mmCIF file with all atom_site columns, C-alpha atoms in Angstrom:
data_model
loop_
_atom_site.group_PDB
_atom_site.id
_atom_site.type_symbol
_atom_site.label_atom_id
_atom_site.label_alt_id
_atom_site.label_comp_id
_atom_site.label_asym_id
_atom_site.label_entity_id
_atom_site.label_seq_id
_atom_site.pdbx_PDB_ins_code
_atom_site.Cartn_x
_atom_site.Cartn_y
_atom_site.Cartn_z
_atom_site.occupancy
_atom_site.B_iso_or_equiv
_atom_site.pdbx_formal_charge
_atom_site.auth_seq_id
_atom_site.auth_comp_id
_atom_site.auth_asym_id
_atom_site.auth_atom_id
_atom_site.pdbx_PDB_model_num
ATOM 1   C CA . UNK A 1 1   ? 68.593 29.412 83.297 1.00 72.00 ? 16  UNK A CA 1
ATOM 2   C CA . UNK A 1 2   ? 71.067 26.560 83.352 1.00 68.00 ? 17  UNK A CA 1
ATOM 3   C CA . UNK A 1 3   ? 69.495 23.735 85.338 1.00 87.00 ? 18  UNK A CA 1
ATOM 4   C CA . UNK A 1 4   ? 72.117 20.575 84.697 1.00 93.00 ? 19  UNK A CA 1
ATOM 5   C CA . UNK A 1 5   ? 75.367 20.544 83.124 1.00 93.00 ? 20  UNK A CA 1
ATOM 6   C CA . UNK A 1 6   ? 77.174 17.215 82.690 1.00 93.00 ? 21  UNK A CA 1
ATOM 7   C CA . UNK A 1 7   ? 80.710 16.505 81.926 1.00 95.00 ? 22  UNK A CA 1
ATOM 8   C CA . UNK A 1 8   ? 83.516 13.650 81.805 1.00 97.00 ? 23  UNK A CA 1
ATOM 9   C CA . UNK A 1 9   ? 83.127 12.248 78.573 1.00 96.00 ? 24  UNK A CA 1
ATOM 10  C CA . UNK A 1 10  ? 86.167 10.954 76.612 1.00 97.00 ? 25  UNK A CA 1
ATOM 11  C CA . UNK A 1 11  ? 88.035 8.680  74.087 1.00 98.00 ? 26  UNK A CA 1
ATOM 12  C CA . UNK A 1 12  ? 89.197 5.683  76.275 1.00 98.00 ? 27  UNK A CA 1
ATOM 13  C CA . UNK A 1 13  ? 90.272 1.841  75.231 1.00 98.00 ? 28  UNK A CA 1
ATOM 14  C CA . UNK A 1 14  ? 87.977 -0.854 75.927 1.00 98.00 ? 29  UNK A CA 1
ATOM 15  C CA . UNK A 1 15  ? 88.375 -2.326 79.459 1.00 98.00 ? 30  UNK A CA 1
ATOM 16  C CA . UNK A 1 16  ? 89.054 1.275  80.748 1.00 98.00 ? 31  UNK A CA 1
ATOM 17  C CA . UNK A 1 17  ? 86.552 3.005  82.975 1.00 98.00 ? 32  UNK A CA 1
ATOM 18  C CA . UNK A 1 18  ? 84.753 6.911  83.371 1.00 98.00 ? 33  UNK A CA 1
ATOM 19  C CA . UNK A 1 19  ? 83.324 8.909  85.951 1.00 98.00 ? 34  UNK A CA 1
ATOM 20  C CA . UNK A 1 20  ? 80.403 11.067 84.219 1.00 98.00 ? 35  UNK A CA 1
ATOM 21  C CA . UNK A 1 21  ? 79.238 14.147 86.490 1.00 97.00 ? 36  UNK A CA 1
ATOM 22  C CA . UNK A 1 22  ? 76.282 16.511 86.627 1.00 95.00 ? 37  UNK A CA 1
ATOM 23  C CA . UNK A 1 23  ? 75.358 19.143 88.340 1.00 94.00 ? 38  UNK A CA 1
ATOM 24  C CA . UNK A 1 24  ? 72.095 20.377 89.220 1.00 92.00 ? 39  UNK A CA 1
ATOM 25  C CA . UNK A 1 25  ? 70.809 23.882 89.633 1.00 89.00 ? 40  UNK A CA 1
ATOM 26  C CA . UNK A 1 26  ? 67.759 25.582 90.105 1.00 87.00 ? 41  UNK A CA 1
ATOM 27  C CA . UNK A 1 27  ? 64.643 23.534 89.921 1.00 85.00 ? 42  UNK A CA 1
ATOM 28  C CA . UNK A 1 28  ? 66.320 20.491 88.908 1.00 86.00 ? 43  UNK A CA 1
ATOM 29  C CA . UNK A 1 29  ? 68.227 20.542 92.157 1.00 84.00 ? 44  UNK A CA 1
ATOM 30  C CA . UNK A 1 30  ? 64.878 19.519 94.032 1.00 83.00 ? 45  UNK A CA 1
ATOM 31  C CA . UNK A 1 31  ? 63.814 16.546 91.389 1.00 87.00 ? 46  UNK A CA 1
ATOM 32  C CA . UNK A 1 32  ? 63.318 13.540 93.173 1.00 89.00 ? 47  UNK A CA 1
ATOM 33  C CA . UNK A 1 33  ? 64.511 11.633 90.059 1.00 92.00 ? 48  UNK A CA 1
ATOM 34  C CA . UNK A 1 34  ? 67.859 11.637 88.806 1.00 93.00 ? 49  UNK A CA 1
ATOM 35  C CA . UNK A 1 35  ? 68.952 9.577  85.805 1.00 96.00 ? 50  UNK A CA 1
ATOM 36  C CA . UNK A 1 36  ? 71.332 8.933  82.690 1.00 98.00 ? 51  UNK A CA 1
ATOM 37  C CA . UNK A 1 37  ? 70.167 8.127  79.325 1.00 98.00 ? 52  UNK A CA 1
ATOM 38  C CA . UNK A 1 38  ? 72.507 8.184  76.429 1.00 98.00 ? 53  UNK A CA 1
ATOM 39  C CA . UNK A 1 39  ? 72.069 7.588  72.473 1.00 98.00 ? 54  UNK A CA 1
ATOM 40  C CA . UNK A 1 40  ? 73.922 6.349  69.413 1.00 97.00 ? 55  UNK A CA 1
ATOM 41  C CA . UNK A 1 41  ? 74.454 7.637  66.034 1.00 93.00 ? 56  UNK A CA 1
ATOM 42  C CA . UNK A 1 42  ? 70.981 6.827  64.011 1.00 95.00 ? 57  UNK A CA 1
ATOM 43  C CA . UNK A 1 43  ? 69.612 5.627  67.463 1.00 97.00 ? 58  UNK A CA 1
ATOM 44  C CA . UNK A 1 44  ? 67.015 6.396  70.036 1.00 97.00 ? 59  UNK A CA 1
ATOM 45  C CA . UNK A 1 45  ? 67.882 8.124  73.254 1.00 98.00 ? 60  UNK A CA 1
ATOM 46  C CA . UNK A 1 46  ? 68.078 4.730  75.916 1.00 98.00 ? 61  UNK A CA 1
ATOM 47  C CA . UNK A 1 47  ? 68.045 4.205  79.692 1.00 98.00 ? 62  UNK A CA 1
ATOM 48  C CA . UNK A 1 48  ? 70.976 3.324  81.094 1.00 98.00 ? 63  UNK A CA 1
ATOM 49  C CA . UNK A 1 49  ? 70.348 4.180  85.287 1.00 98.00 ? 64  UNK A CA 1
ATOM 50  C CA . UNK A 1 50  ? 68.415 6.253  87.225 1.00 97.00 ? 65  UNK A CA 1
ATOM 51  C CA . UNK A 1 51  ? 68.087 6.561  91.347 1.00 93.00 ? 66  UNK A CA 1
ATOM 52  C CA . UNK A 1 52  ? 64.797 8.066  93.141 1.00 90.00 ? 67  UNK A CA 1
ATOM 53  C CA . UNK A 1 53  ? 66.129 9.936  96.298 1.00 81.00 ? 68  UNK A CA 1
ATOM 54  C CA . UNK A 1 54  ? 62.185 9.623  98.041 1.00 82.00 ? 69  UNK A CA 1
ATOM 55  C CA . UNK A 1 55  ? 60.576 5.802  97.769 1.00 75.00 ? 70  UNK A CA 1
ATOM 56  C CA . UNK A 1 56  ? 64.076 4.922  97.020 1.00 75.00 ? 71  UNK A CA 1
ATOM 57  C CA . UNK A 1 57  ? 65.547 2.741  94.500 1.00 89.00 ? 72  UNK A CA 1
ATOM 58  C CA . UNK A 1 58  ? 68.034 2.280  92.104 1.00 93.00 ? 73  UNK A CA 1
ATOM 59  C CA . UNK A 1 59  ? 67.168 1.109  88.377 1.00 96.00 ? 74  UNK A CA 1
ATOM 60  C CA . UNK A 1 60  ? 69.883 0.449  85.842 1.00 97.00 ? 75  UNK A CA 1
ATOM 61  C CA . UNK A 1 61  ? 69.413 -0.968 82.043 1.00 98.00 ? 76  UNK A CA 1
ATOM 62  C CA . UNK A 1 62  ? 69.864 -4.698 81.885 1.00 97.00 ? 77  UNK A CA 1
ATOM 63  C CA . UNK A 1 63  ? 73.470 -3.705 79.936 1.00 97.00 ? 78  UNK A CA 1
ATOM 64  C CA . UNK A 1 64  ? 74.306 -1.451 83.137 1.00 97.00 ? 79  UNK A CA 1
ATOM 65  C CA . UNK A 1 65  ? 74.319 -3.953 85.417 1.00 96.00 ? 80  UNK A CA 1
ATOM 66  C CA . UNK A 1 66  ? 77.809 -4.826 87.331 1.00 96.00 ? 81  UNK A CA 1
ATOM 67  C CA . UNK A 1 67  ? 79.410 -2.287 85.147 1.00 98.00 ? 82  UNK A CA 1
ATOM 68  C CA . UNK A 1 68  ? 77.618 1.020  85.486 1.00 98.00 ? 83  UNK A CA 1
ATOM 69  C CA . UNK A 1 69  ? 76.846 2.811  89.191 1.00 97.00 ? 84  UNK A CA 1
ATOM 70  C CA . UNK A 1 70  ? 74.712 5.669  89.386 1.00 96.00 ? 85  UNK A CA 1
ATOM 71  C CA . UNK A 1 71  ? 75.174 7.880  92.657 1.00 93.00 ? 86  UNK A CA 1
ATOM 72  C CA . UNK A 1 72  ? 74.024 11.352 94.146 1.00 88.00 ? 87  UNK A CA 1
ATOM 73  C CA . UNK A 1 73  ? 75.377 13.683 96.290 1.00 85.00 ? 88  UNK A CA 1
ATOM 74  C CA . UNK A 1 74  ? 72.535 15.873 97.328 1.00 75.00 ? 89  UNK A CA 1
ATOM 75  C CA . UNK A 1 75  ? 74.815 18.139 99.508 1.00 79.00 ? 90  UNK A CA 1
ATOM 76  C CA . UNK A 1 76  ? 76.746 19.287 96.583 1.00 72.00 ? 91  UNK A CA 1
ATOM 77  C CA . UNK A 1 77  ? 73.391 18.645 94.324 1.00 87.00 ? 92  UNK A CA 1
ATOM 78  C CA . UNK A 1 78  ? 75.399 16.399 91.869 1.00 92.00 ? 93  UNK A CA 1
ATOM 79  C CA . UNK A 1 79  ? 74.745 12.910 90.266 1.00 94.00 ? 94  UNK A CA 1
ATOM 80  C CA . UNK A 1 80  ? 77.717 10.440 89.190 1.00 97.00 ? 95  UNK A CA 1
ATOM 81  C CA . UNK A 1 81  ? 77.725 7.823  87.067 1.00 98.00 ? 96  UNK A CA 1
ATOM 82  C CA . UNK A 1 82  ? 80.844 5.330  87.091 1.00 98.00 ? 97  UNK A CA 1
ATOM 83  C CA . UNK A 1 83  ? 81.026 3.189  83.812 1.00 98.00 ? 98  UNK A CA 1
ATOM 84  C CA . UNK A 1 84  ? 83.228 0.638  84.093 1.00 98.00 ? 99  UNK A CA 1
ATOM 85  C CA . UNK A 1 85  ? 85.082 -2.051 81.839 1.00 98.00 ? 100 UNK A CA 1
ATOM 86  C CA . UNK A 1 86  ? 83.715 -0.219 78.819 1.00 98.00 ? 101 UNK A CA 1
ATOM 87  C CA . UNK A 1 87  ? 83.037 -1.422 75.611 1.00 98.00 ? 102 UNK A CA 1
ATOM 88  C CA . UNK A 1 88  ? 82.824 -0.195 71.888 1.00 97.00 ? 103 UNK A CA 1
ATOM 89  C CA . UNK A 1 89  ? 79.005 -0.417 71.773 1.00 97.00 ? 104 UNK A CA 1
ATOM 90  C CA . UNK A 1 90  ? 78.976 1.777  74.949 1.00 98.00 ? 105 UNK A CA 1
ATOM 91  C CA . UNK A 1 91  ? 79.865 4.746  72.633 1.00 98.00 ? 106 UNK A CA 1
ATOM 92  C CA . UNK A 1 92  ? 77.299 6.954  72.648 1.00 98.00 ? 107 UNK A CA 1
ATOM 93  C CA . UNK A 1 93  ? 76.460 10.701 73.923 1.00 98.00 ? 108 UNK A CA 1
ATOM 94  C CA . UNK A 1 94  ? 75.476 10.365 77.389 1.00 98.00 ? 109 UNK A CA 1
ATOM 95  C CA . UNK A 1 95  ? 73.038 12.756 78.958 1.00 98.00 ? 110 UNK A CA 1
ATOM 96  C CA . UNK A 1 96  ? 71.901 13.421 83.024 1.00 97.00 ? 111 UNK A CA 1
ATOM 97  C CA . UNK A 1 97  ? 68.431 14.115 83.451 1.00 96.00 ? 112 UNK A CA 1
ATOM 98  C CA . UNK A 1 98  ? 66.013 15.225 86.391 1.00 94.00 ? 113 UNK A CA 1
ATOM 99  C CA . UNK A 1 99  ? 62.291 15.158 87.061 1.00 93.00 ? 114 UNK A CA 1
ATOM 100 C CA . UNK A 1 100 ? 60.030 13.493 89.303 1.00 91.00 ? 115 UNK A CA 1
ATOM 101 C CA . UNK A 1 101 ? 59.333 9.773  87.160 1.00 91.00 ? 116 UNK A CA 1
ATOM 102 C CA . UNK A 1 102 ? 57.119 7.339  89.049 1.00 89.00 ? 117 UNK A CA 1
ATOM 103 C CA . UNK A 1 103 ? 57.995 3.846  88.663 1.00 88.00 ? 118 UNK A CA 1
ATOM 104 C CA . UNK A 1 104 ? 56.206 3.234  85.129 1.00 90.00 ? 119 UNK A CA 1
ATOM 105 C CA . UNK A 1 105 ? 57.940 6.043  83.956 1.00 94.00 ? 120 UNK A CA 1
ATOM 106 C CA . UNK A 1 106 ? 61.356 5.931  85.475 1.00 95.00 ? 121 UNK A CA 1
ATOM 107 C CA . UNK A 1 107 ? 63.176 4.302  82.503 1.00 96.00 ? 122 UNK A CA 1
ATOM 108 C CA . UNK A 1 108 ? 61.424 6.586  80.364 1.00 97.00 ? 123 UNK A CA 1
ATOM 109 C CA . UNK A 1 109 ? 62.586 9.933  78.556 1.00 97.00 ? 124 UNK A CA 1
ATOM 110 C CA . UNK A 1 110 ? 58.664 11.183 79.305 1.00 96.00 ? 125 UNK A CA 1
ATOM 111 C CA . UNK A 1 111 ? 59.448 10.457 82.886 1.00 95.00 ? 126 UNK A CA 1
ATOM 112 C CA . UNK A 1 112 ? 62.153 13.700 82.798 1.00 96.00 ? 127 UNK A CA 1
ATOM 113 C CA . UNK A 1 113 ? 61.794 17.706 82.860 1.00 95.00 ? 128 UNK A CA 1
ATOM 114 C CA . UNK A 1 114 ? 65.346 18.752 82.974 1.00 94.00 ? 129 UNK A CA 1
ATOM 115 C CA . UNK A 1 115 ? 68.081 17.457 80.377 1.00 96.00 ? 130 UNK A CA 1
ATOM 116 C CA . UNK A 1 116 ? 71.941 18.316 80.311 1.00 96.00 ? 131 UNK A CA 1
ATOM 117 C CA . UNK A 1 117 ? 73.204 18.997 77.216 1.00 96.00 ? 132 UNK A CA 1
ATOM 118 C CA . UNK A 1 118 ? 75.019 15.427 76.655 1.00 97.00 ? 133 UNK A CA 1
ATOM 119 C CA . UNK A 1 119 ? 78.741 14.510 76.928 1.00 97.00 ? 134 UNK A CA 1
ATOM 120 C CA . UNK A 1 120 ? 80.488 12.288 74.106 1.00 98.00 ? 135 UNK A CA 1
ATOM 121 C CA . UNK A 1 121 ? 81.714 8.861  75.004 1.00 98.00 ? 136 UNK A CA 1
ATOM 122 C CA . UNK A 1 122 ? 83.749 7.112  72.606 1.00 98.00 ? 137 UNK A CA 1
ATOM 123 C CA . UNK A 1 123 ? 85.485 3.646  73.102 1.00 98.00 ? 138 UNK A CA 1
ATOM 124 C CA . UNK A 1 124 ? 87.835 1.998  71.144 1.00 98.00 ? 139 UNK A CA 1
ATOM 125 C CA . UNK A 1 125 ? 88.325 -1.476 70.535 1.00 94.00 ? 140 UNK A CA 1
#
């Protein structure tokens, strides 16, 4: 059973921006926590933004920050994440990811059940 599907990866320039979706089904459609991760060739899957829809709060990498926005749309159980002004070093697969992460664990790829299957991001300088 398919439980989250991302999509809207691409080749873009530097300075350009994406929208990265995912959808949720089954399970993962209840997860309080909903997050993106992503990982480099020869590198280890990172945090990049996550948003807990009970206790609130939005968490985002320290390399996120006033470039990357994480959203959900619960009605249409879906999670966004809009990367913009991107950069070479952003290149990486990017995957969505679901669970129920406290805060110790929310930045964490522990603090996940469900996993998309990734989406390729590639910028060029």
């Amino acid at each position: 059973q398919v439980q989250l599907v991302d999509a809207g990866g691409g080749l873009v320039q530097a300075g350009d921006s994406l929208r990265l979706s995912c959808t949720l089904s089954g399970s993962a459609s209840s997860s309080n926590g909903v997050g993106w991760f992503r990982q480099a060739p020869g590198k280890e899957r990172e945090f990049v933004a996550a948003k807990r829809w009970i206790g609130g709060g939005t968490y985002s990498a320290d390399f996120a920050k006033g470039r990357f926005a994480i959203s959900r749309d619960r009605s249409n159980s879906a999670v966004y994440l809009q990367m913009d002004n991107l950069k070479p070093e952003d290149t990486a697969v990017y995957y969505c990811a679901a669970g129920n992460p406290i805060i110790s664990t929310i930045r964490t790829v522990a603090g996940y059940r469900y996993w998309g299957q990734g989406t390729q991001v590639t910028v060029s300088s």
